[in-house]
mmCIF file of C-alpha atoms in Angstrom:
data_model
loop_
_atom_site.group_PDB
_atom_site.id
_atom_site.type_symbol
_atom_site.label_atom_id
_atom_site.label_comp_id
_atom_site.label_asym_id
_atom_site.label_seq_id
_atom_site.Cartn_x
_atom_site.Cartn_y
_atom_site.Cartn_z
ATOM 1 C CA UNK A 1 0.000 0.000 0.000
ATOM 2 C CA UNK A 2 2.877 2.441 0.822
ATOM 3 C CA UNK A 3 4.356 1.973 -2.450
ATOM 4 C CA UNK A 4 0.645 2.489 -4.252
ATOM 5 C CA UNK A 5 -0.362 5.462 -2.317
ATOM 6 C CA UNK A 6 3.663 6.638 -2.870
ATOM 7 C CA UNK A 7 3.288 6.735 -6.547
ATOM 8 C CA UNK A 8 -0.346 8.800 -6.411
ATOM 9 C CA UNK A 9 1.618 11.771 -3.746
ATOM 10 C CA UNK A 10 4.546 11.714 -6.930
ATOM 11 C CA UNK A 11 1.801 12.774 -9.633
ATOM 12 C CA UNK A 12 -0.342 14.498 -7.197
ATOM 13 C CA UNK A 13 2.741 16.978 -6.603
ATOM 14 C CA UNK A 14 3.424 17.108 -9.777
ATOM 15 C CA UNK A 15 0.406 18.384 -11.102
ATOM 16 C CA UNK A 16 -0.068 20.799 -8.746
ATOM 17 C CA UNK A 17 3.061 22.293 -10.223
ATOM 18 C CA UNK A 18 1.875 22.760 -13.520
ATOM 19 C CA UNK A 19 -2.381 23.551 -12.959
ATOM 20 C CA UNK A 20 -1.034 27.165 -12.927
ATOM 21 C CA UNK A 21 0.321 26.406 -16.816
ATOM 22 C CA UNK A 22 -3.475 26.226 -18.104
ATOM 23 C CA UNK A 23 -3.320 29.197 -20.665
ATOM 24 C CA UNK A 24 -6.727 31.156 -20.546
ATOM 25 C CA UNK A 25 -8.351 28.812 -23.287
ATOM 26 C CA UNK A 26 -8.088 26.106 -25.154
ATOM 27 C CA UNK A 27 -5.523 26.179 -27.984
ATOM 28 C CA UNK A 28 -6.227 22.875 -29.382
ATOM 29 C CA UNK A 29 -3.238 21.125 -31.351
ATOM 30 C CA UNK A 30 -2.138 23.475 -34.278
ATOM 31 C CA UNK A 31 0.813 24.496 -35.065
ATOM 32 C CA UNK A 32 1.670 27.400 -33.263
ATOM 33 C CA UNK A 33 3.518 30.586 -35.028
ATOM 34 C CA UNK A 34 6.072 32.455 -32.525
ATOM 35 C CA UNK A 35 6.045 36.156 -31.588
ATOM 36 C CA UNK A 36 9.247 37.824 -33.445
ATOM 37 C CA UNK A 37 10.985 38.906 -30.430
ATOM 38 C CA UNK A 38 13.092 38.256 -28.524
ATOM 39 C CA UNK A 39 15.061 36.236 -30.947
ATOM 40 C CA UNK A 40 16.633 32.786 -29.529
ATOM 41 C CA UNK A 41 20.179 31.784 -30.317
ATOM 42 C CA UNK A 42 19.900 29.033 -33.141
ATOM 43 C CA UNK A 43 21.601 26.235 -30.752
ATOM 44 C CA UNK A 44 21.172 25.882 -26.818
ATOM 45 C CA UNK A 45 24.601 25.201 -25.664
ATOM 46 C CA UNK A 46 25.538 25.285 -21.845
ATOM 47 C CA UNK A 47 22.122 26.542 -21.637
ATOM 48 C CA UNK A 48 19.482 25.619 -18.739
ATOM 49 C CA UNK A 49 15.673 25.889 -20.221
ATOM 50 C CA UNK A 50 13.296 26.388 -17.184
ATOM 51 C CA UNK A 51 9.369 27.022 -16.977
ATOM 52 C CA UNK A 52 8.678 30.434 -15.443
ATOM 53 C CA UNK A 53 6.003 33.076 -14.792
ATOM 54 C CA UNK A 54 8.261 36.016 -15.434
ATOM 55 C CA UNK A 55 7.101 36.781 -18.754
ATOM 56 C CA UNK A 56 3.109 36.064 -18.871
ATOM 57 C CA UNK A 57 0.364 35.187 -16.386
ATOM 58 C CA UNK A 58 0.267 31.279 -17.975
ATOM 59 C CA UNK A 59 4.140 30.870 -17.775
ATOM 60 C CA UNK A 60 6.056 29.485 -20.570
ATOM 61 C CA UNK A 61 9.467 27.857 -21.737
ATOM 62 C CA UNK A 62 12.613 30.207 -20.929
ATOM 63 C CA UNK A 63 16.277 29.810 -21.151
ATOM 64 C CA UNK A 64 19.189 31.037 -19.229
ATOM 65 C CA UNK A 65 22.845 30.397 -18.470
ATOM 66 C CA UNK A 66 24.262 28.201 -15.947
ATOM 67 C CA UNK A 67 25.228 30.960 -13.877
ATOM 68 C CA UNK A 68 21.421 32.407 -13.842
ATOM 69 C CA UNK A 69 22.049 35.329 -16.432
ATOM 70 C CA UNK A 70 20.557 36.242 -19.700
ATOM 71 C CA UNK A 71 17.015 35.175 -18.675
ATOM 72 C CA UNK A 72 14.816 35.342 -21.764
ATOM 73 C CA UNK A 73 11.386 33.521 -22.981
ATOM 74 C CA UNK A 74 11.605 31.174 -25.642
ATOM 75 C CA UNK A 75 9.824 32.411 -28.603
ATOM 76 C CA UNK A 76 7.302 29.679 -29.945
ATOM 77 C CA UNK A 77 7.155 27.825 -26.539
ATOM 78 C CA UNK A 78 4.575 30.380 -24.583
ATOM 79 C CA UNK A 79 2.390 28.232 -21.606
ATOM 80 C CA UNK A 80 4.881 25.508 -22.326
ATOM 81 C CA UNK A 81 6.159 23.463 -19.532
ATOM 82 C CA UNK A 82 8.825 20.183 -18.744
ATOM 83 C CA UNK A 83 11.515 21.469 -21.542
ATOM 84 C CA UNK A 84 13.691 19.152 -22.576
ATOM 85 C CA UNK A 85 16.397 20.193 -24.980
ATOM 86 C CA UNK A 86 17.687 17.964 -27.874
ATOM 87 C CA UNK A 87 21.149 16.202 -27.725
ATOM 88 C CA UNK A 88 22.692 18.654 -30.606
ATOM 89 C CA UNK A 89 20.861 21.894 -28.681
ATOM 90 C CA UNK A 90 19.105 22.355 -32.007
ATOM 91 C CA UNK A 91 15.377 21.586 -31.239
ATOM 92 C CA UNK A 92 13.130 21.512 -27.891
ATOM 93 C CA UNK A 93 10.526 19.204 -26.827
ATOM 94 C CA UNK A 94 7.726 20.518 -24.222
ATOM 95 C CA UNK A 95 4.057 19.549 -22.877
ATOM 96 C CA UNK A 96 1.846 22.352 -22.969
ATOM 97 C CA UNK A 97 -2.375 22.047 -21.770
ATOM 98 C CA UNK A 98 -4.622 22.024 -24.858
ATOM 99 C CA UNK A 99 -7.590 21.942 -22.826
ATOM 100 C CA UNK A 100 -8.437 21.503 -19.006
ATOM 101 C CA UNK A 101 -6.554 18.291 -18.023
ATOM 102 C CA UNK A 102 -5.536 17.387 -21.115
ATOM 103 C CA UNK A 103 -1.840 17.684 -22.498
ATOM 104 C CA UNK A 104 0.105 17.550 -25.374
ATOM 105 C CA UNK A 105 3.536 17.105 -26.244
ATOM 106 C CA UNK A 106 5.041 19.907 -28.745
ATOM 107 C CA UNK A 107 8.841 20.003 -30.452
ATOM 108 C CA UNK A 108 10.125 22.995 -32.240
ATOM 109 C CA UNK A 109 13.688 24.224 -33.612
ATOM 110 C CA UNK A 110 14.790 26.782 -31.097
ATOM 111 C CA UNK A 111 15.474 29.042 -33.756
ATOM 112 C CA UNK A 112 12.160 29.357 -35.581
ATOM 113 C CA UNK A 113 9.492 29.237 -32.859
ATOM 114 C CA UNK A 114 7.094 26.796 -35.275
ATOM 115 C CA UNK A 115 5.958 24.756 -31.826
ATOM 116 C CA UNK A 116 4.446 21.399 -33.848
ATOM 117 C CA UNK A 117 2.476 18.520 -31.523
ATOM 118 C CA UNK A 118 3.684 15.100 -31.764
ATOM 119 C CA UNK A 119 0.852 13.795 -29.841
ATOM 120 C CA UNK A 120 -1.692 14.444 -27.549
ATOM 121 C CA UNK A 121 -4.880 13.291 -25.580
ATOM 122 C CA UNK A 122 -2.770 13.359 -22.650
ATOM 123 C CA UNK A 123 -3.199 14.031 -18.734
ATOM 124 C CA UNK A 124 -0.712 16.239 -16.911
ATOM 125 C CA UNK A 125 3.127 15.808 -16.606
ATOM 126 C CA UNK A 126 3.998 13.182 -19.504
ATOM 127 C CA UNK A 127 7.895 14.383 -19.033
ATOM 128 C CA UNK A 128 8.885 14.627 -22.729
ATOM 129 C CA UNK A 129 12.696 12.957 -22.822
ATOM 130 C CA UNK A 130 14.877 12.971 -25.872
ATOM 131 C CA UNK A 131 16.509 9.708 -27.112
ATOM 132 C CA UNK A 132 20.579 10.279 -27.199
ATOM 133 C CA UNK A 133 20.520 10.169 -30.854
ATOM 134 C CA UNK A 134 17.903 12.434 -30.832
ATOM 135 C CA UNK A 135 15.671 10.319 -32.794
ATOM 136 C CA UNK A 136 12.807 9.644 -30.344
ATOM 137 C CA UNK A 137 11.161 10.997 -27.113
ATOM 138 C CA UNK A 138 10.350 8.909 -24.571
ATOM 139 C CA UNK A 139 7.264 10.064 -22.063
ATOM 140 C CA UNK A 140 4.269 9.580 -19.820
ATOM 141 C CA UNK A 141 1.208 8.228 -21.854
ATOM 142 C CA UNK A 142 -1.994 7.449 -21.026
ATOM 143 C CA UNK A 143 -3.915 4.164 -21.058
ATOM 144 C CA UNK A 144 -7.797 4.300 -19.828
ATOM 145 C CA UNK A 145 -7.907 1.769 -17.119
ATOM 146 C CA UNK A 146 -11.625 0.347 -15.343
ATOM 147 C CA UNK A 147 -10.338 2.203 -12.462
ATOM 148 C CA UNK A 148 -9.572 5.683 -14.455
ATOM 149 C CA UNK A 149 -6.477 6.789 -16.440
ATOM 150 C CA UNK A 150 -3.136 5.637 -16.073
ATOM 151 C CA UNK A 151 0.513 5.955 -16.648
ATOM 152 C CA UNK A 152 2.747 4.078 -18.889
ATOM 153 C CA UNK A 153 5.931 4.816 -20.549
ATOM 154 C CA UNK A 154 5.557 5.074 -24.359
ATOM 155 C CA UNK A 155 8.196 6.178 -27.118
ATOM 156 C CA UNK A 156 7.389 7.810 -30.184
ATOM 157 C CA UNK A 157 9.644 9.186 -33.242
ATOM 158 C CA UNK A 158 10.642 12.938 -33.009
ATOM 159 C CA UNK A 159 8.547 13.386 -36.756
ATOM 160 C CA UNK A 160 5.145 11.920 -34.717
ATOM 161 C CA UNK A 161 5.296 8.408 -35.972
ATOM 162 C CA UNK A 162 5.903 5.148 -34.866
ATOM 163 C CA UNK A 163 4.046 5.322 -31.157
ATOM 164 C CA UNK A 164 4.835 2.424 -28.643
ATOM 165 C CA UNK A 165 3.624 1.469 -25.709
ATOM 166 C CA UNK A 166 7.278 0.307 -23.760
ATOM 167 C CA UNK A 167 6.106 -0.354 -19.902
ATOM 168 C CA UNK A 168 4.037 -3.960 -19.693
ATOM 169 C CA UNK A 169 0.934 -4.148 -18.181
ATOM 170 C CA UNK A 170 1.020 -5.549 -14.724
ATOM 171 C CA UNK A 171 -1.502 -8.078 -13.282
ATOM 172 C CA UNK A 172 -5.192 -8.149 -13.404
ATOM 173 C CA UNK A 173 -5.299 -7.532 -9.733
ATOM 174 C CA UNK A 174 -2.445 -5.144 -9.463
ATOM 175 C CA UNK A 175 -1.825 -1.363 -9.773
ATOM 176 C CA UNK A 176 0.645 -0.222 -12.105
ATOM 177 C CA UNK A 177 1.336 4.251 -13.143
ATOM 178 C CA UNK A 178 4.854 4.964 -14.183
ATOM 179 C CA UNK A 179 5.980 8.083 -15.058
ATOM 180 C CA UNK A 180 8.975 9.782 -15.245
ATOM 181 C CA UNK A 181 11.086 8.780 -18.282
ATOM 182 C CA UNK A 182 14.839 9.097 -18.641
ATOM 183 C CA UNK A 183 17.304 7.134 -21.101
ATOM 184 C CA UNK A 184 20.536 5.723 -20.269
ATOM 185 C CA UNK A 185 23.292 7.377 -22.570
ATOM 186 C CA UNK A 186 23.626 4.644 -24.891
ATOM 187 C CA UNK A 187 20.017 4.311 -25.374
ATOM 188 C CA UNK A 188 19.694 0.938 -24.824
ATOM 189 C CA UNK A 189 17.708 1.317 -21.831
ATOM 190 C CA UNK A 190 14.851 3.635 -19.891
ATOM 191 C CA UNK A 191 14.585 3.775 -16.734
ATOM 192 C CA UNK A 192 11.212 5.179 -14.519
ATOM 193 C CA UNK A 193 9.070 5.235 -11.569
ATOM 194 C CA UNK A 194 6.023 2.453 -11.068
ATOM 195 C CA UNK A 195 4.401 3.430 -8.212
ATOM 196 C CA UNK A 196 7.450 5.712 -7.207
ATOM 197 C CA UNK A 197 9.689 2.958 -7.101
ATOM 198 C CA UNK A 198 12.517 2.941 -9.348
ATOM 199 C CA UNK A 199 12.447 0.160 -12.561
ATOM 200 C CA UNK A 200 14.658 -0.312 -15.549
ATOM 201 C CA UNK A 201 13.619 -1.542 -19.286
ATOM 202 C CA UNK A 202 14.764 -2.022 -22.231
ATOM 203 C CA UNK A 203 13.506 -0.048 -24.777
ATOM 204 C CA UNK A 204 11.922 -2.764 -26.654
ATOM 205 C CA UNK A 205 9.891 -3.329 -23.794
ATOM 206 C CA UNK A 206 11.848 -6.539 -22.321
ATOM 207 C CA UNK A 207 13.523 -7.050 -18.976
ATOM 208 C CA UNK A 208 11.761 -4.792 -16.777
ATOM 209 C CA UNK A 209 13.823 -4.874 -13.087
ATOM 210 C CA UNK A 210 12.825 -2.813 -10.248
ATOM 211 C CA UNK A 211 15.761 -1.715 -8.057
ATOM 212 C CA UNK A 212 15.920 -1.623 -4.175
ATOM 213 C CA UNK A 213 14.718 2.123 -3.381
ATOM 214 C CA UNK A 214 12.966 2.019 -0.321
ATOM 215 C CA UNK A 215 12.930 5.653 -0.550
ATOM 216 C CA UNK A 216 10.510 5.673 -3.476
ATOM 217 C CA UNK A 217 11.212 8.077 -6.256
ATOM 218 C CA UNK A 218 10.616 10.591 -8.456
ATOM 219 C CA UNK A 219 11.335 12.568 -11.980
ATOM 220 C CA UNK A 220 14.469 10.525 -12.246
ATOM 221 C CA UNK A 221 17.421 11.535 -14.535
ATOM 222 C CA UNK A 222 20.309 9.285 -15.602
ATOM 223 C CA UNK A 223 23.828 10.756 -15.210
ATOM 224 C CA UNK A 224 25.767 11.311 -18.603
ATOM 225 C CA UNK A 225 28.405 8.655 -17.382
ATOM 226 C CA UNK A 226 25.790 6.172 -17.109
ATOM 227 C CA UNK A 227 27.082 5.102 -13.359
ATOM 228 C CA UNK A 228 23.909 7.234 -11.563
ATOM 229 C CA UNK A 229 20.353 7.887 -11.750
ATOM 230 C CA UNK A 230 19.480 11.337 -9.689
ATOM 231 C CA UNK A 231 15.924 11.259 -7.996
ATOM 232 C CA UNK A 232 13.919 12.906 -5.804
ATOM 233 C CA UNK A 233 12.761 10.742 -2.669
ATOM 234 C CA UNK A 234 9.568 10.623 -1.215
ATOM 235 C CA UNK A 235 10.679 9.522 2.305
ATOM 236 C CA UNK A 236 12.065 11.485 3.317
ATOM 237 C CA UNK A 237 9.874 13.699 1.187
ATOM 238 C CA UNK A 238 11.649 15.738 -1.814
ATOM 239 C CA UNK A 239 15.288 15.197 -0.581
ATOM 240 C CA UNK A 240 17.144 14.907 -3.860
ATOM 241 C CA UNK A 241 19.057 11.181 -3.811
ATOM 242 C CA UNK A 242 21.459 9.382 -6.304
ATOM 243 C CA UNK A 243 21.725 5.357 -7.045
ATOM 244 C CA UNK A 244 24.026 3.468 -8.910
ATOM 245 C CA UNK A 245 22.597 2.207 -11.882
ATOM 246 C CA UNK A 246 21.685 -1.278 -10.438
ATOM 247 C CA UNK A 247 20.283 0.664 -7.357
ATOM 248 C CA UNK A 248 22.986 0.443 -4.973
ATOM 249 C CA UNK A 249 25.125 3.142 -3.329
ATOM 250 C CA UNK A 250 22.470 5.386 -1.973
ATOM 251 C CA UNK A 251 23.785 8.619 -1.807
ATOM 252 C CA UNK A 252 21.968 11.612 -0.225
ATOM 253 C CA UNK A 253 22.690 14.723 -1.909
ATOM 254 C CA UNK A 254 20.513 17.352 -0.232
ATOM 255 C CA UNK A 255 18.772 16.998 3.267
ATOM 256 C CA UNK A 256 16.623 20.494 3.123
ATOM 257 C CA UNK A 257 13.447 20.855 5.047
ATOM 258 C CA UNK A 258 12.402 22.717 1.850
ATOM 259 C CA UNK A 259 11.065 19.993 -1.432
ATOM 260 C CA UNK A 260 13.094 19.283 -4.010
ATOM 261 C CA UNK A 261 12.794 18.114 -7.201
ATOM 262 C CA UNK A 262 13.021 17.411 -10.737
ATOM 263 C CA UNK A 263 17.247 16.816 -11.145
ATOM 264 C CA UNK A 264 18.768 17.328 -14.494
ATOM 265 C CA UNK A 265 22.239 16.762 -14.718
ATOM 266 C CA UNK A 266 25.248 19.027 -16.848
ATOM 267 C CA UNK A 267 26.699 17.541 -19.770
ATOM 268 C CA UNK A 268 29.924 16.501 -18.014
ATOM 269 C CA UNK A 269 27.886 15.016 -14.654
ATOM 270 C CA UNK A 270 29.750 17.504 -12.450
ATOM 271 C CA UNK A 271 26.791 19.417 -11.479
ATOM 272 C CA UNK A 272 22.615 19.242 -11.631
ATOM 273 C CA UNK A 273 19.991 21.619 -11.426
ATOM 274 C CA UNK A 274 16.985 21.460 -9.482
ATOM 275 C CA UNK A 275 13.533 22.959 -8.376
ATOM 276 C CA UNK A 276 13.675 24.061 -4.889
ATOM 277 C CA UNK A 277 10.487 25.245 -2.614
ATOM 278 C CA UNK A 278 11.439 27.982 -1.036
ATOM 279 C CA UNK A 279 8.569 29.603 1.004
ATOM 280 C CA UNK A 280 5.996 30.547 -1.263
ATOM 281 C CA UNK A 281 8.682 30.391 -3.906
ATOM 282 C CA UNK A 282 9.727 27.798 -6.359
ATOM 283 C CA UNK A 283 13.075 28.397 -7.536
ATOM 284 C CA UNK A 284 16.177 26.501 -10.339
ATOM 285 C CA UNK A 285 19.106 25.856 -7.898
ATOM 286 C CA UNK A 286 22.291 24.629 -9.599
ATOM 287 C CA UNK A 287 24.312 22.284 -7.047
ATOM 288 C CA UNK A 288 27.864 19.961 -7.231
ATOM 289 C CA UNK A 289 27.067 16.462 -7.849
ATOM 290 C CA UNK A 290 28.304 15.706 -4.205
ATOM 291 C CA UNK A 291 25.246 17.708 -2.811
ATOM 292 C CA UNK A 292 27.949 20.962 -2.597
ATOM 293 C CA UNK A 293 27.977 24.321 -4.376
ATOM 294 C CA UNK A 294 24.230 25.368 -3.610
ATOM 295 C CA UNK A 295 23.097 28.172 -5.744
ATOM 296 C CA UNK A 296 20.014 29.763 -6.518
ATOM 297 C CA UNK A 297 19.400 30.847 -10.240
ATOM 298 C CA UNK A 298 16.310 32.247 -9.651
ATOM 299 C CA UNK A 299 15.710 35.792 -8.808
ATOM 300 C CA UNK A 300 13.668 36.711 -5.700
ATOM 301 C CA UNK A 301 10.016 36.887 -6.288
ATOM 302 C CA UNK A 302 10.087 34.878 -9.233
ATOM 303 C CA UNK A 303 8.591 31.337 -9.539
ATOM 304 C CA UNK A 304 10.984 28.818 -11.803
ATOM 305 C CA UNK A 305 10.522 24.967 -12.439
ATOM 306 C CA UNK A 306 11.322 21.830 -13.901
ATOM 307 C CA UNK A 307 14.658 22.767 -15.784
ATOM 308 C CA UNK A 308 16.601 20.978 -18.110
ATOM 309 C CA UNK A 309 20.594 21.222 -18.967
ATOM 310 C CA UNK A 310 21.574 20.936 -22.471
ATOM 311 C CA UNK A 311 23.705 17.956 -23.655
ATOM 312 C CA UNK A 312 27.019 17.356 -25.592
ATOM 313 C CA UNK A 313 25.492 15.797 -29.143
ATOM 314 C CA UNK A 314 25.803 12.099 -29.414
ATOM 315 C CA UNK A 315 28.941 11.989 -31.276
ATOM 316 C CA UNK A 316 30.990 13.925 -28.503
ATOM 317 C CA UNK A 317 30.053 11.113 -25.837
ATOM 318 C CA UNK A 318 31.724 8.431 -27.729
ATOM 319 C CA UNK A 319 29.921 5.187 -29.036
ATOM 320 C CA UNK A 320 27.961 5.712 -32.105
ATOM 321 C CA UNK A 321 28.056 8.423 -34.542
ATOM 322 C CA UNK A 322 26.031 11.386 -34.483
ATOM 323 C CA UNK A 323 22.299 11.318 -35.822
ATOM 324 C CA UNK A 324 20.716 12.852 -38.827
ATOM 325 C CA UNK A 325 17.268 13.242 -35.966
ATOM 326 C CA UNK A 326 18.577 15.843 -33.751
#
């Protein structure tokens, strides 16, 4: 029961992050055209995209440097949420609310603004992850259950084809919502949350293994070494925690009496960024990945979540050559 109820706290918390992202109507599933200005670089290098309220009332996608400077909205990704930024920096993937409850999953070249849905018919938080090759996104889907909706990992090309269902179904008796995407490097493997405990796949759907996190878990992210996956714990509630890979070596990177969440690692593993509540605030904190170096990136007064670090393309990690996707 702990581990059921566990995994119904992780999306309840979750959502309550991004109800505030509802823009004032429905906008359906067009393609969306970009205001002119600002203008965004043409590749996101080094750079952290973050939602935030700073620039409109329904929030949006922005981008910033590691350090917290040059703050600026993304143009084309307005009420957009969960940015994730594409291996070669090139194109961004992000959910945004088409109606009330309902979420779809948007990519667009950072340099255009064209926002284009890949799918949709979704609930809240389906965590849009790209594939290292930049081929693929891996996220939350939706399967209508007797007992209501719920979550299973699904992959789908980066051009809107080819969607998969990855997660298995569990028993007739038995409750099953994963969430919470993330691929290992060499994108062989995802690995997610069922019921806030922490599993790893295959991407072809085989050899599903849950690992020993009595903590339960949260919006994981697998480090760029492949050696760690970075998690938020729910006991103690929103401490941010890394495993090893086969789950052991519990390491304990923050111990705040404020929550934590949502880790995202730099390119070279050395550091991760994080949401942080801070009083009535939710800030981007950048920390060491030894739990040291705590800073803020978010100005006072301002509410910033669910960041994302850009990546070193495929072809600069070693292993397979770079992709024509990303």
């Amino acid at each position: 029961m702990k581990r059921h109820v566990g995994g119904l706290i992780s999306f309840s918390l979750l959502t309550l992050i991004t109800v505030g992202c509802q823009p004032d109507a429905p906008i359906g599933l067009p393609v969306l055209a970009a205001r002119v200005e600002p203008k965004p670089p043409n590749v996101l290098r080094d750079a952290i995209a973050f939602f935030t309220r700073e620039f409109g009332a329904s929030g949006g996608v922005a981008i910033m440097q590691p350090n917290g400077s040059g703050r600026q909205p993304l143009a084309g990704a307005e009420a957009g949420f969960e940015p994730a930024i594409s291996p070669n920096g090139r194109r961004i993937a992000f959910s945004r609310n088409t109606d009330i409850g309902v979420t779809a999953i948007y990519i667009m070249a950072v340099d255009d603004g064209v926002a284009t849905p890949i799918v949709g018919g979704l609930t809240l938080n389906p965590t849009p992850v790209w594939s290292p090759d930049g081929c693929q996104i891996a996220f939350r889907s939706v399967l209508e259950t007797p007992g209501g909706p719920s979550g299973r990992i699904s992959i789908i090309n980066a051009d809107g084809t080819g969607l998969r269902q990855v997660t298995p179904e569990p028993g007739p008796l038995d409750f099953a919502f994963d969430e919470g995407p993330t691929w290992s490097p060499d994108g062989t493997r995802l690995a997610f949350t069922r019921n806030s405990v922490l599993h790893i796949i295959n991407v072809d759907g085989t050899g599903m293994t849950a690992l020993p996190n009595e903590d339960m878990a949260g919006t994981p992210s697998w480090s760029p070494d492949g050696e760690r996956i970075a998690y938020f714990s729910l006991d103690p509630p929103g401490d941010i925690h890394t495993r090893n890979a086969d789950g052991s070596n519990l390491v304990a990177l923050t111990t705040n009496p404020e929550f934590e969440s949502w880790p995202r690692w730099s390119a070279d593993g050395s550091q991760l960024v994080i949401s942080r509540v801070i009083g009535e605030q939710v800030a981007v904190v950048r920390i060491n990945a030894d739990g040291t170096g705590d800073a803020s990136l978010t100005p006072a007064g301002i509410d910033d979540f669910m960041p994302d670090w850009s990546r070193r393309p495929h072809s600069q990690q070693g292993g397979l050559p770079a992709s024509q996707c990303n």
